[in-house]
Amino acid sequence: MKLKERADLYRMMLLIRRSEERLQKLFADGMIPGFLHLSIGQEAVPAGVSSALTEDDTVSSNHRGHGHTLAKGVDLNGFFAEILGKATGLCKGRGGSMHVADLSKGMLGANGIVAAGLPITTGSALAHKMQGKGNIAVVYFGDGALAEGVLHECLNIAKLWSLPILFVCENNGWSEFSPTERQLATSLDKLGKAFGITYKEVDGNIVDEVAGAAGKLITGMRKAASPAILECRTTRVRGHFEGDRQDYRDSDELAGLDARDPIRLAGETLREAGLTDEALAEIAADVEALIEAATEAAVAAPLPEAGDILADVYTRAEV
């Protein structure tokens, strides 16, 4: 992988991290309605996967979906405005953190229901196959979705119909407040084998590994439509939601999270490859400027009009 490509991956991870850190502060200040689920520590997964995607490929996300959304290339200003519930948001302020979508970028939306993005993406993959343009669909889900019946149904139909869908599991070891091993009697690699679906596991905190594996799987899917599974072992730094004190996690585990920080690891790799500290600082400054501008615009933006509450919900019948 070329140095510029690695630097671009680092920049995307930093954009996701700094955006969520800003959202964390805005939430603490009472400026964000509803809940907030942060993906801090998991930035390498969407950055790596999206590096192999085009604008015409489609993506479905979950409740921890800010990284997936930004990595797919949505407008940062519209993203911040949406989470703040403003009229200038990507969904006019009606979706918020857990339902951000932008079809113009192939972002089919985040979803607050565990595993609910899977059937949506399976349908999108079927559409891609029927159109025959070589596009693919990606669905992100956590290890908490592995025991949901809809996952098994989607794996089955994706294999039966040879659909171009990449199932990306962000396995951070926690299903809300419970360890993964208490939620599933089997494992994802065994499920893949049972359904005859190609399976690959990577260190989800090393962005080069994620990008390399995703790139190979997606290249193959474009040549011959078929499903594949990419399991990324990653780290959830924050709680299930903002305000979660994480009393259920071992203090030693929490203390060791920095050693697995994907951004720190990527920065070290870039330095070893020859990128200077000045260049890294320039990337950071550029990201901060973008986030500052997006925040200011979102805070200043108007709230949706109360009279528009039902707009775009029901189809208007033609008389």
Short mmCIF file of N, CA and C in Angstrom, two decimals, residues 38 47 73 94 170 216:
data_model
loop_
_atom_site.label_atom_id
_atom_site.label_comp_id
_atom_site.label_asym_id
_atom_site.label_seq_id
_atom_site.Cartn_x
_atom_site.Cartn_y
_atom_site.Cartn_z
N LEU A 38 -21.16 5.78 20.68
CA LEU A 38 -19.91 6.15 20.00
C LEU A 38 -19.10 4.92 19.60
N ALA A 47 -13.06 2.76 7.96
CA ALA A 47 -12.06 3.41 7.10
C ALA A 47 -11.46 2.39 6.14
N GLY A 73 -18.54 8.81 2.94
CA GLY A 73 -18.38 10.06 2.22
C GLY A 73 -19.51 11.06 2.33
N ARG A 94 -34.70 14.71 11.27
CA ARG A 94 -35.72 13.76 11.75
C ARG A 94 -35.14 12.41 12.15
N GLU A 170 -18.23 -6.25 13.36
CA GLU A 170 -17.32 -5.54 14.25
C GLU A 170 -17.43 -6.20 15.63
N LYS A 216 -9.51 -7.37 -1.16
CA LYS A 216 -9.45 -8.66 -1.87
C LYS A 216 -10.83 -9.29 -1.99
#
